[in-house]
Structures are given as C-alpha cells and as structure tokens.
Amino acid sequence: LMPTSAEPAHFIGRANLGLKNTNVALDAFRRALTLDPRDLESMYWLGYTLVADGRAEDLSANRRASTVREARKFLEQVAAAQPKRAEVHYALGLASLAAGEHAVARQQLERALSLEAASADWHYHYARTLVALEDFGPAIAAAREAVSRTPQHRPARLLLGRELLRARQWTEAEANYRTLLSADAADAEATIGLGQTLFEQGRHANAVECLHSVAEPTRDSLYYLGRALAMLDDFQQSRTVYEQAISTFGPDAALCYALGCAQAHLRKWKTALAAFEQSLTFEDSGKSHIQLGHVRLAQGERAAALAEYRNALEVSPQLPEAHHALGLYYYGAGKLDEAEREFTQAAQLAGDCAPAY
C-alpha cells in the first residue's frame, strides 16, 4: 500500500533503494512527487535512481537513453534550485557519462568535486570520463586519488593499472596489481594486468608463469601469454596459444599477426602467409605487409616481396621498419644507393631507436 503523503513515500523509496528494490523505489519516489511536486529530496532521489537504472548493462540503447533523459529532467530541476549541492552535479555527471556525452560529464563532475571532498567513487567516475576523452594524465591522477581514499577500490585500481600500462609506468602498475591480488589472489583481471606488466618489463618467464595461472583464460591473457612465449623462443607453444585464442574468441588483427609471426619463425610459410593476409582483412597494417614481404622473400618470390614492402610504405610512410625492410631488399639486390636512402630514412624516423638502424 502506498502512503497518502509525500514524506512516508519518500522514505519507502529510500529504504527500497538501499535494499536494491529499484522498481519499488522508483514507484515510491514518483508517488511522493505526485503528492508534493515541489519535494526536492524525492526529485533528487528519483533522478539518482533513474541514473543507476540507466547504467544497467542489460538495457537496450533506447531504454537507456529514455531512462537517462528522464533522470536529467529531475536532476536539472534540483540543480537549478540548489546549485551548490554537489551530489546533484555528480548524479548529472553520471547521467551524461551513461549517455556518452563525456565533455559534458567532465564539466558536471568537476563542478561536483569543486563543491565537496568527495568519495573514491566520485574520483573513479571522473577518471573514467577523462579516459573516454583521452586525457590520460589527469585520468591517472584521478584514479590515484580514488585509491588513496579507498585503497581496495577494485574498479579504480583496475582503471589505474590500465592507464599506468598505457603510460609505460611499469613499476607503479606492478605494485597496483599486486595490491589487488593481495586482497584476492584469484582476481583474474588483476592477474592478467600483472602478467601484461611483467611482459612489458621484459620479465617474460615471470609473465608466462603469471598468465598460465589464470583459471579461465581471456583473449588478452592468451595474447600476452603467446607473446611472452615467443620472446622466450618457444614458438611452437606460442603458436598453440594463439590458435586457442582465435578458436575461442575469434580472429582479430593482432592475434592473426602474432600467429603469423609464430608460424614464420617455425618456417611454416603457407600458414604464416594465410595468417598475415587474414590480419590485413581486419586492419591494413604496414607491419603485416612487411611480414608478408618477408614470407614472400623466403619463398623466393622477390617481385611479390618488393610489392609488399612498397605496400607497407604506402600504408605507413612514417614506419621505420618499412624503410628498413625495403633497404634490406635493395641491399640484397645490389642496389646500394637505394638501400642507403631507405636505411637513412629509417634512422631519421626511428628517433631514440636510430642506432638500431
């Protein structure tokens, strides 16, 4: 039975929200607003509950859009009446984030954070927004703030780990993932993140041991396991791992390219060729064309190899490896002037890696 005055209806809504009875809570808040259309508390909590509902992963795109739109309608009324109420701006930021309006979400979340010393969740969602805007440095700072407030905040730590990896800050990334694993040794995402970090640090045997421990392998765990095995020159096992990843999760550009490299190291030219060609169906990559050129050259198809090296330059004219590969081809053909030109171009493009060329 619903009450006949706004205040009891409001508290019924709050109680059911705490019990995660979302639909009952929504009905109660709507009932409160029917009884008192100026009840700002019920208006806020109705908007907040709609935001939470609109972020549910199982909603259709249309349902999510309509739910978030309704949430904004109520929250904007509260924000107009109470412009210094931080939680309203936070809820509006979540609504904009759910709607994919990341620039707007950033403004709203920054407004919320300027008004209140916020919880870890607020900084975490701010970090999510910054990642979506590809503003990675501030995203790392926001994620660090979140975990400083709640050290075991798992979503914030996972986000922080991913961004530290992107920023090549391996030591902090490793410490971050180990903190997660100290709380739950079976945390698959943290284990995969740690394995990837170990791989990037060049600790390939440690990466293999770590990634082998994942109980239910994912696409990423198999991809990095395969790469680590390849770096240990175990191309047979690396190939097996890539084939498992493709069989389980389907082919993509990176997996097919990696499989092609493993097959080429095993001198399985036909299967290497097929893997690189499949990689190109997903992404027209200069590196795949280079590898195709190497395979063609290994099979004695010099004209086809030259065509692939030129394709690589057409796709990626600033890729040092493409100029280097073409330079090696010219050098092998006795065309020393052309070879010197390509090697020089490779060195100029390689920057810090120039001595290798």
mmCIF file with all atom_site columns, C-alpha atoms in Angstrom, residues 104-289:
data_model
loop_
_atom_site.group_PDB
_atom_site.id
_atom_site.type_symbol
_atom_site.label_atom_id
_atom_site.label_alt_id
_atom_site.label_comp_id
_atom_site.label_asym_id
_atom_site.label_entity_id
_atom_site.label_seq_id
_atom_site.pdbx_PDB_ins_code
_atom_site.Cartn_x
_atom_site.Cartn_y
_atom_site.Cartn_z
_atom_site.occupancy
_atom_site.B_iso_or_equiv
_atom_site.pdbx_formal_charge
_atom_site.auth_seq_id
_atom_site.auth_comp_id
_atom_site.auth_asym_id
_atom_site.auth_atom_id
_atom_site.pdbx_PDB_model_num
ATOM 1   C CA . VAL A 1 104 ? 29.511 17.462  -20.507 1.00 0.00 ? 104 VAL A CA 1
ATOM 2   C CA . ALA A 1 105 ? 30.116 14.774  -17.883 1.00 0.00 ? 105 ALA A CA 1
ATOM 3   C CA . ARG A 1 106 ? 33.574 16.206  -17.228 1.00 0.00 ? 106 ARG A CA 1
ATOM 4   C CA . GLN A 1 107 ? 32.179 19.664  -16.527 1.00 0.00 ? 107 GLN A CA 1
ATOM 5   C CA . GLN A 1 108 ? 29.495 18.312  -14.209 1.00 0.00 ? 108 GLN A CA 1
ATOM 6   C CA . LEU A 1 109 ? 31.848 16.043  -12.285 1.00 0.00 ? 109 LEU A CA 1
ATOM 7   C CA . GLU A 1 110 ? 34.422 18.812  -11.915 1.00 0.00 ? 110 GLU A CA 1
ATOM 8   C CA . ARG A 1 111 ? 31.662 21.033  -10.549 1.00 0.00 ? 111 ARG A CA 1
ATOM 9   C CA . ALA A 1 112 ? 30.738 18.335  -8.023  1.00 0.00 ? 112 ALA A CA 1
ATOM 10  C CA . LEU A 1 113 ? 34.358 17.816  -6.982  1.00 0.00 ? 113 LEU A CA 1
ATOM 11  C CA . SER A 1 114 ? 34.856 21.563  -6.521  1.00 0.00 ? 114 SER A CA 1
ATOM 12  C CA . LEU A 1 115 ? 31.975 21.664  -4.030  1.00 0.00 ? 115 LEU A CA 1
ATOM 13  C CA . GLU A 1 116 ? 32.751 18.675  -1.824  1.00 0.00 ? 116 GLU A CA 1
ATOM 14  C CA . ALA A 1 117 ? 35.598 16.494  -0.581  1.00 0.00 ? 117 ALA A CA 1
ATOM 15  C CA . ALA A 1 118 ? 34.271 13.519  -2.451  1.00 0.00 ? 118 ALA A CA 1
ATOM 16  C CA . SER A 1 119 ? 34.349 9.754   -2.029  1.00 0.00 ? 119 SER A CA 1
ATOM 17  C CA . ALA A 1 120 ? 36.506 7.377   -4.044  1.00 0.00 ? 120 ALA A CA 1
ATOM 18  C CA . ASP A 1 121 ? 33.569 6.639   -6.366  1.00 0.00 ? 121 ASP A CA 1
ATOM 19  C CA . TRP A 1 122 ? 33.390 10.262  -7.461  1.00 0.00 ? 122 TRP A CA 1
ATOM 20  C CA . HIS A 1 123 ? 37.075 10.351  -8.401  1.00 0.00 ? 123 HIS A CA 1
ATOM 21  C CA . TYR A 1 124 ? 36.781 6.961   -10.095 1.00 0.00 ? 124 TYR A CA 1
ATOM 22  C CA . HIS A 1 125 ? 33.950 8.076   -12.371 1.00 0.00 ? 125 HIS A CA 1
ATOM 23  C CA . TYR A 1 126 ? 35.822 11.296  -13.075 1.00 0.00 ? 126 TYR A CA 1
ATOM 24  C CA . ALA A 1 127 ? 38.810 9.168   -14.115 1.00 0.00 ? 127 ALA A CA 1
ATOM 25  C CA . ARG A 1 128 ? 36.542 7.077   -16.380 1.00 0.00 ? 128 ARG A CA 1
ATOM 26  C CA . THR A 1 129 ? 35.332 10.255  -18.036 1.00 0.00 ? 129 THR A CA 1
ATOM 27  C CA . LEU A 1 130 ? 38.861 11.524  -18.620 1.00 0.00 ? 130 LEU A CA 1
ATOM 28  C CA . VAL A 1 131 ? 39.895 8.204   -20.173 1.00 0.00 ? 131 VAL A CA 1
ATOM 29  C CA . ALA A 1 132 ? 36.927 8.438   -22.547 1.00 0.00 ? 132 ALA A CA 1
ATOM 30  C CA . LEU A 1 133 ? 38.180 11.917  -23.507 1.00 0.00 ? 133 LEU A CA 1
ATOM 31  C CA . GLU A 1 134 ? 41.718 10.516  -23.962 1.00 0.00 ? 134 GLU A CA 1
ATOM 32  C CA . ASP A 1 135 ? 43.050 12.893  -21.307 1.00 0.00 ? 135 ASP A CA 1
ATOM 33  C CA . PHE A 1 136 ? 45.199 10.193  -19.783 1.00 0.00 ? 136 PHE A CA 1
ATOM 34  C CA . GLY A 1 137 ? 47.491 12.123  -17.445 1.00 0.00 ? 137 GLY A CA 1
ATOM 35  C CA . PRO A 1 138 ? 44.662 13.683  -15.411 1.00 0.00 ? 138 PRO A CA 1
ATOM 36  C CA . ALA A 1 139 ? 42.858 10.317  -15.536 1.00 0.00 ? 139 ALA A CA 1
ATOM 37  C CA . ILE A 1 140 ? 45.790 8.690   -13.753 1.00 0.00 ? 140 ILE A CA 1
ATOM 38  C CA . ALA A 1 141 ? 45.759 11.478  -11.157 1.00 0.00 ? 141 ALA A CA 1
ATOM 39  C CA . ALA A 1 142 ? 42.021 10.992  -10.570 1.00 0.00 ? 142 ALA A CA 1
ATOM 40  C CA . ALA A 1 143 ? 42.379 7.221   -10.237 1.00 0.00 ? 143 ALA A CA 1
ATOM 41  C CA . ARG A 1 144 ? 45.258 7.699   -7.793  1.00 0.00 ? 144 ARG A CA 1
ATOM 42  C CA . GLU A 1 145 ? 43.041 9.983   -5.738  1.00 0.00 ? 145 GLU A CA 1
ATOM 43  C CA . ALA A 1 146 ? 40.305 7.348   -5.712  1.00 0.00 ? 146 ALA A CA 1
ATOM 44  C CA . VAL A 1 147 ? 42.582 4.595   -4.409  1.00 0.00 ? 147 VAL A CA 1
ATOM 45  C CA . SER A 1 148 ? 44.181 6.946   -1.881  1.00 0.00 ? 148 SER A CA 1
ATOM 46  C CA . ARG A 1 149 ? 40.717 7.390   -0.363  1.00 0.00 ? 149 ARG A CA 1
ATOM 47  C CA . THR A 1 150 ? 39.740 3.717   -0.632  1.00 0.00 ? 150 THR A CA 1
ATOM 48  C CA . PRO A 1 151 ? 42.847 1.546   -1.197  1.00 0.00 ? 151 PRO A CA 1
ATOM 49  C CA . GLN A 1 152 ? 40.806 -1.589  -2.046  1.00 0.00 ? 152 GLN A CA 1
ATOM 50  C CA . HIS A 1 153 ? 38.553 0.175   -4.583  1.00 0.00 ? 153 HIS A CA 1
ATOM 51  C CA . ARG A 1 154 ? 38.822 -2.543  -7.228  1.00 0.00 ? 154 ARG A CA 1
ATOM 52  C CA . PRO A 1 155 ? 37.373 -0.716  -10.279 1.00 0.00 ? 155 PRO A CA 1
ATOM 53  C CA . ALA A 1 156 ? 39.600 2.300   -9.607  1.00 0.00 ? 156 ALA A CA 1
ATOM 54  C CA . ARG A 1 157 ? 42.690 0.101   -9.221  1.00 0.00 ? 157 ARG A CA 1
ATOM 55  C CA . LEU A 1 158 ? 41.943 -1.778  -12.437 1.00 0.00 ? 158 LEU A CA 1
ATOM 56  C CA . LEU A 1 159 ? 41.497 1.504   -14.294 1.00 0.00 ? 159 LEU A CA 1
ATOM 57  C CA . LEU A 1 160 ? 44.678 2.889   -12.728 1.00 0.00 ? 160 LEU A CA 1
ATOM 58  C CA . GLY A 1 161 ? 46.593 -0.233  -13.759 1.00 0.00 ? 161 GLY A CA 1
ATOM 59  C CA . ARG A 1 162 ? 45.435 0.028   -17.376 1.00 0.00 ? 162 ARG A CA 1
ATOM 60  C CA . GLU A 1 163 ? 46.382 3.695   -17.601 1.00 0.00 ? 163 GLU A CA 1
ATOM 61  C CA . LEU A 1 164 ? 49.769 3.168   -15.940 1.00 0.00 ? 164 LEU A CA 1
ATOM 62  C CA . LEU A 1 165 ? 50.456 0.471   -18.541 1.00 0.00 ? 165 LEU A CA 1
ATOM 63  C CA . ARG A 1 166 ? 49.479 2.879   -21.286 1.00 0.00 ? 166 ARG A CA 1
ATOM 64  C CA . ALA A 1 167 ? 51.837 5.469   -19.766 1.00 0.00 ? 167 ALA A CA 1
ATOM 65  C CA . ARG A 1 168 ? 54.637 2.870   -19.516 1.00 0.00 ? 168 ARG A CA 1
ATOM 66  C CA . GLN A 1 169 ? 54.882 3.352   -15.753 1.00 0.00 ? 169 GLN A CA 1
ATOM 67  C CA . TRP A 1 170 ? 55.633 -0.302  -15.154 1.00 0.00 ? 170 TRP A CA 1
ATOM 68  C CA . THR A 1 171 ? 56.791 -0.199  -11.523 1.00 0.00 ? 171 THR A CA 1
ATOM 69  C CA . GLU A 1 172 ? 53.676 1.525   -10.217 1.00 0.00 ? 172 GLU A CA 1
ATOM 70  C CA . ALA A 1 173 ? 51.452 -0.642  -12.421 1.00 0.00 ? 173 ALA A CA 1
ATOM 71  C CA . GLU A 1 174 ? 53.001 -3.784  -10.945 1.00 0.00 ? 174 GLU A CA 1
ATOM 72  C CA . ALA A 1 175 ? 52.561 -2.526  -7.373  1.00 0.00 ? 175 ALA A CA 1
ATOM 73  C CA . ASN A 1 176 ? 48.964 -1.600  -8.149  1.00 0.00 ? 176 ASN A CA 1
ATOM 74  C CA . TYR A 1 177 ? 48.083 -5.077  -9.461  1.00 0.00 ? 177 TYR A CA 1
ATOM 75  C CA . ARG A 1 178 ? 49.879 -6.777  -6.581  1.00 0.00 ? 178 ARG A CA 1
ATOM 76  C CA . THR A 1 179 ? 47.769 -4.731  -4.150  1.00 0.00 ? 179 THR A CA 1
ATOM 77  C CA . LEU A 1 180 ? 44.651 -6.119  -5.811  1.00 0.00 ? 180 LEU A CA 1
ATOM 78  C CA . LEU A 1 181 ? 45.994 -9.664  -5.685  1.00 0.00 ? 181 LEU A CA 1
ATOM 79  C CA . SER A 1 182 ? 46.857 -9.322  -2.002  1.00 0.00 ? 182 SER A CA 1
ATOM 80  C CA . ALA A 1 183 ? 43.127 -8.828  -1.397  1.00 0.00 ? 183 ALA A CA 1
ATOM 81  C CA . ASP A 1 184 ? 42.023 -11.596 -3.795  1.00 0.00 ? 184 ASP A CA 1
ATOM 82  C CA . ALA A 1 185 ? 44.652 -13.931 -5.203  1.00 0.00 ? 185 ALA A CA 1
ATOM 83  C CA . ALA A 1 186 ? 42.080 -15.311 -7.688  1.00 0.00 ? 186 ALA A CA 1
ATOM 84  C CA . ASP A 1 187 ? 41.313 -11.904 -9.249  1.00 0.00 ? 187 ASP A CA 1
ATOM 85  C CA . ALA A 1 188 ? 41.638 -12.780 -12.948 1.00 0.00 ? 188 ALA A CA 1
ATOM 86  C CA . GLU A 1 189 ? 41.700 -9.208  -14.241 1.00 0.00 ? 189 GLU A CA 1
ATOM 87  C CA . ALA A 1 190 ? 44.452 -8.260  -11.804 1.00 0.00 ? 190 ALA A CA 1
ATOM 88  C CA . THR A 1 191 ? 46.432 -11.390 -12.705 1.00 0.00 ? 191 THR A CA 1
ATOM 89  C CA . ILE A 1 192 ? 46.178 -10.583 -16.416 1.00 0.00 ? 192 ILE A CA 1
ATOM 90  C CA . GLY A 1 193 ? 47.187 -6.982  -15.744 1.00 0.00 ? 193 GLY A CA 1
ATOM 91  C CA . LEU A 1 194 ? 50.187 -8.144  -13.750 1.00 0.00 ? 194 LEU A CA 1
ATOM 92  C CA . GLY A 1 195 ? 51.138 -10.596 -16.494 1.00 0.00 ? 195 GLY A CA 1
ATOM 93  C CA . GLN A 1 196 ? 50.978 -7.853  -19.096 1.00 0.00 ? 196 GLN A CA 1
ATOM 94  C CA . THR A 1 197 ? 53.083 -5.576  -16.865 1.00 0.00 ? 197 THR A CA 1
ATOM 95  C CA . LEU A 1 198 ? 55.720 -8.275  -16.400 1.00 0.00 ? 198 LEU A CA 1
ATOM 96  C CA . PHE A 1 199 ? 55.785 -8.817  -20.168 1.00 0.00 ? 199 PHE A CA 1
ATOM 97  C CA . GLU A 1 200 ? 56.294 -5.106  -20.836 1.00 0.00 ? 200 GLU A CA 1
ATOM 98  C CA . GLN A 1 201 ? 59.135 -5.067  -18.283 1.00 0.00 ? 201 GLN A CA 1
ATOM 99  C CA . GLY A 1 202 ? 60.866 -7.819  -20.242 1.00 0.00 ? 202 GLY A CA 1
ATOM 100 C CA . ARG A 1 203 ? 60.320 -10.377 -17.474 1.00 0.00 ? 203 ARG A CA 1
ATOM 101 C CA . HIS A 1 204 ? 58.949 -12.915 -19.909 1.00 0.00 ? 204 HIS A CA 1
ATOM 102 C CA . ALA A 1 205 ? 59.379 -16.086 -17.847 1.00 0.00 ? 205 ALA A CA 1
ATOM 103 C CA . ASN A 1 206 ? 57.562 -14.407 -14.939 1.00 0.00 ? 206 ASN A CA 1
ATOM 104 C CA . ALA A 1 207 ? 54.830 -13.273 -17.327 1.00 0.00 ? 207 ALA A CA 1
ATOM 105 C CA . VAL A 1 208 ? 54.361 -16.838 -18.595 1.00 0.00 ? 208 VAL A CA 1
ATOM 106 C CA . GLU A 1 209 ? 54.084 -18.183 -15.047 1.00 0.00 ? 209 GLU A CA 1
ATOM 107 C CA . CYS A 1 210 ? 51.597 -15.457 -14.107 1.00 0.00 ? 210 CYS A CA 1
ATOM 108 C CA . LEU A 1 211 ? 49.393 -15.796 -17.184 1.00 0.00 ? 211 LEU A CA 1
ATOM 109 C CA . HIS A 1 212 ? 49.375 -19.593 -17.008 1.00 0.00 ? 212 HIS A CA 1
ATOM 110 C CA . SER A 1 213 ? 47.711 -19.237 -13.593 1.00 0.00 ? 213 SER A CA 1
ATOM 111 C CA . VAL A 1 214 ? 44.558 -17.608 -14.990 1.00 0.00 ? 214 VAL A CA 1
ATOM 112 C CA . ALA A 1 215 ? 41.802 -20.142 -14.315 1.00 0.00 ? 215 ALA A CA 1
ATOM 113 C CA . GLU A 1 216 ? 39.571 -19.039 -17.188 1.00 0.00 ? 216 GLU A CA 1
ATOM 114 C CA . PRO A 1 217 ? 41.771 -17.562 -19.925 1.00 0.00 ? 217 PRO A CA 1
ATOM 115 C CA . THR A 1 218 ? 40.603 -14.453 -21.728 1.00 0.00 ? 218 THR A CA 1
ATOM 116 C CA . ARG A 1 219 ? 41.563 -13.156 -25.121 1.00 0.00 ? 219 ARG A CA 1
ATOM 117 C CA . ASP A 1 220 ? 44.085 -10.768 -23.553 1.00 0.00 ? 220 ASP A CA 1
ATOM 118 C CA . SER A 1 221 ? 45.613 -13.363 -21.224 1.00 0.00 ? 221 SER A CA 1
ATOM 119 C CA . LEU A 1 222 ? 46.219 -15.715 -24.163 1.00 0.00 ? 222 LEU A CA 1
ATOM 120 C CA . TYR A 1 223 ? 47.544 -12.925 -26.376 1.00 0.00 ? 223 TYR A CA 1
ATOM 121 C CA . TYR A 1 224 ? 50.162 -11.828 -23.849 1.00 0.00 ? 224 TYR A CA 1
ATOM 122 C CA . LEU A 1 225 ? 50.971 -15.414 -22.911 1.00 0.00 ? 225 LEU A CA 1
ATOM 123 C CA . GLY A 1 226 ? 51.670 -16.135 -26.578 1.00 0.00 ? 226 GLY A CA 1
ATOM 124 C CA . ARG A 1 227 ? 53.852 -13.046 -26.881 1.00 0.00 ? 227 ARG A CA 1
ATOM 125 C CA . ALA A 1 228 ? 55.819 -13.927 -23.748 1.00 0.00 ? 228 ALA A CA 1
ATOM 126 C CA . LEU A 1 229 ? 56.401 -17.482 -25.008 1.00 0.00 ? 229 LEU A CA 1
ATOM 127 C CA . ALA A 1 230 ? 57.573 -16.084 -28.344 1.00 0.00 ? 230 ALA A CA 1
ATOM 128 C CA . MET A 1 231 ? 60.059 -13.825 -26.565 1.00 0.00 ? 231 MET A CA 1
ATOM 129 C CA . LEU A 1 232 ? 61.405 -16.982 -24.897 1.00 0.00 ? 232 LEU A CA 1
ATOM 130 C CA . ASP A 1 233 ? 61.752 -18.530 -28.395 1.00 0.00 ? 233 ASP A CA 1
ATOM 131 C CA . ASP A 1 234 ? 59.070 -21.120 -27.646 1.00 0.00 ? 234 ASP A CA 1
ATOM 132 C CA . PHE A 1 235 ? 57.322 -20.574 -30.963 1.00 0.00 ? 235 PHE A CA 1
ATOM 133 C CA . GLN A 1 236 ? 55.646 -23.970 -31.007 1.00 0.00 ? 236 GLN A CA 1
ATOM 134 C CA . GLN A 1 237 ? 53.810 -23.285 -27.747 1.00 0.00 ? 237 GLN A CA 1
ATOM 135 C CA . SER A 1 238 ? 53.242 -19.666 -28.728 1.00 0.00 ? 238 SER A CA 1
ATOM 136 C CA . ARG A 1 239 ? 51.503 -20.822 -31.920 1.00 0.00 ? 239 ARG A CA 1
ATOM 137 C CA . THR A 1 240 ? 49.312 -23.210 -29.915 1.00 0.00 ? 240 THR A CA 1
ATOM 138 C CA . VAL A 1 241 ? 48.258 -20.409 -27.567 1.00 0.00 ? 241 VAL A CA 1
ATOM 139 C CA . TYR A 1 242 ? 47.378 -18.050 -30.440 1.00 0.00 ? 242 TYR A CA 1
ATOM 140 C CA . GLU A 1 243 ? 45.366 -20.786 -32.140 1.00 0.00 ? 243 GLU A CA 1
ATOM 141 C CA . GLN A 1 244 ? 43.477 -21.360 -28.874 1.00 0.00 ? 244 GLN A CA 1
ATOM 142 C CA . ALA A 1 245 ? 42.731 -17.626 -28.590 1.00 0.00 ? 245 ALA A CA 1
ATOM 143 C CA . ILE A 1 246 ? 41.445 -17.431 -32.158 1.00 0.00 ? 246 ILE A CA 1
ATOM 144 C CA . SER A 1 247 ? 39.379 -20.602 -31.783 1.00 0.00 ? 247 SER A CA 1
ATOM 145 C CA . THR A 1 248 ? 37.807 -19.393 -28.527 1.00 0.00 ? 248 THR A CA 1
ATOM 146 C CA . PHE A 1 249 ? 37.397 -15.655 -29.063 1.00 0.00 ? 249 PHE A CA 1
ATOM 147 C CA . GLY A 1 250 ? 37.542 -15.272 -32.827 1.00 0.00 ? 250 GLY A CA 1
ATOM 148 C CA . PRO A 1 251 ? 40.235 -13.765 -35.052 1.00 0.00 ? 251 PRO A CA 1
ATOM 149 C CA . ASP A 1 252 ? 41.336 -10.135 -34.931 1.00 0.00 ? 252 ASP A CA 1
ATOM 150 C CA . ALA A 1 253 ? 44.220 -8.177  -36.449 1.00 0.00 ? 253 ALA A CA 1
ATOM 151 C CA . ALA A 1 254 ? 46.625 -8.570  -33.511 1.00 0.00 ? 254 ALA A CA 1
ATOM 152 C CA . LEU A 1 255 ? 46.013 -12.283 -32.945 1.00 0.00 ? 255 LEU A CA 1
ATOM 153 C CA . CYS A 1 256 ? 46.349 -13.129 -36.629 1.00 0.00 ? 256 CYS A CA 1
ATOM 154 C CA . TYR A 1 257 ? 49.525 -11.054 -36.916 1.00 0.00 ? 257 TYR A CA 1
ATOM 155 C CA . ALA A 1 258 ? 51.042 -12.734 -33.860 1.00 0.00 ? 258 ALA A CA 1
ATOM 156 C CA . LEU A 1 259 ? 50.094 -16.180 -35.165 1.00 0.00 ? 259 LEU A CA 1
ATOM 157 C CA . GLY A 1 260 ? 51.692 -15.341 -38.499 1.00 0.00 ? 260 GLY A CA 1
ATOM 158 C CA . CYS A 1 261 ? 54.928 -14.357 -36.759 1.00 0.00 ? 261 CYS A CA 1
ATOM 159 C CA . ALA A 1 262 ? 54.983 -17.642 -34.811 1.00 0.00 ? 262 ALA A CA 1
ATOM 160 C CA . GLN A 1 263 ? 54.345 -19.637 -37.997 1.00 0.00 ? 263 GLN A CA 1
ATOM 161 C CA . ALA A 1 264 ? 57.089 -17.737 -39.821 1.00 0.00 ? 264 ALA A CA 1
ATOM 162 C CA . HIS A 1 265 ? 59.612 -18.488 -37.065 1.00 0.00 ? 265 HIS A CA 1
ATOM 163 C CA . LEU A 1 266 ? 58.644 -22.151 -37.452 1.00 0.00 ? 266 LEU A CA 1
ATOM 164 C CA . ARG A 1 267 ? 59.149 -21.752 -41.227 1.00 0.00 ? 267 ARG A CA 1
ATOM 165 C CA . LYS A 1 268 ? 55.530 -22.682 -41.908 1.00 0.00 ? 268 LYS A CA 1
ATOM 166 C CA . TRP A 1 269 ? 55.344 -20.300 -44.817 1.00 0.00 ? 269 TRP A CA 1
ATOM 167 C CA . LYS A 1 270 ? 51.891 -21.117 -46.175 1.00 0.00 ? 270 LYS A CA 1
ATOM 168 C CA . THR A 1 271 ? 50.140 -20.887 -42.821 1.00 0.00 ? 271 THR A CA 1
ATOM 169 C CA . ALA A 1 272 ? 52.136 -17.731 -41.977 1.00 0.00 ? 272 ALA A CA 1
ATOM 170 C CA . LEU A 1 273 ? 51.027 -16.202 -45.265 1.00 0.00 ? 273 LEU A CA 1
ATOM 171 C CA . ALA A 1 274 ? 47.393 -17.045 -44.534 1.00 0.00 ? 274 ALA A CA 1
ATOM 172 C CA . ALA A 1 275 ? 47.595 -15.549 -41.037 1.00 0.00 ? 275 ALA A CA 1
ATOM 173 C CA . PHE A 1 276 ? 49.108 -12.253 -42.232 1.00 0.00 ? 276 PHE A CA 1
ATOM 174 C CA . GLU A 1 277 ? 46.555 -11.991 -45.046 1.00 0.00 ? 277 GLU A CA 1
ATOM 175 C CA . GLN A 1 278 ? 43.748 -12.573 -42.543 1.00 0.00 ? 278 GLN A CA 1
ATOM 176 C CA . SER A 1 279 ? 45.227 -9.879  -40.299 1.00 0.00 ? 279 SER A CA 1
ATOM 177 C CA . LEU A 1 280 ? 45.000 -7.447  -43.198 1.00 0.00 ? 280 LEU A CA 1
ATOM 178 C CA . THR A 1 281 ? 41.275 -8.117  -43.546 1.00 0.00 ? 281 THR A CA 1
ATOM 179 C CA . PHE A 1 282 ? 40.851 -6.516  -40.109 1.00 0.00 ? 282 PHE A CA 1
ATOM 180 C CA . GLU A 1 283 ? 43.412 -3.712  -40.407 1.00 0.00 ? 283 GLU A CA 1
ATOM 181 C CA . ASP A 1 284 ? 45.508 -2.526  -43.356 1.00 0.00 ? 284 ASP A CA 1
ATOM 182 C CA . SER A 1 285 ? 48.732 -2.502  -41.354 1.00 0.00 ? 285 SER A CA 1
ATOM 183 C CA . GLY A 1 286 ? 52.196 -1.640  -42.578 1.00 0.00 ? 286 GLY A CA 1
ATOM 184 C CA . LYS A 1 287 ? 53.680 -4.247  -40.243 1.00 0.00 ? 287 LYS A CA 1
ATOM 185 C CA . SER A 1 288 ? 51.543 -7.003  -41.741 1.00 0.00 ? 288 SER A CA 1
ATOM 186 C CA . HIS A 1 289 ? 52.660 -6.021  -45.233 1.00 0.00 ? 289 HIS A CA 1
#
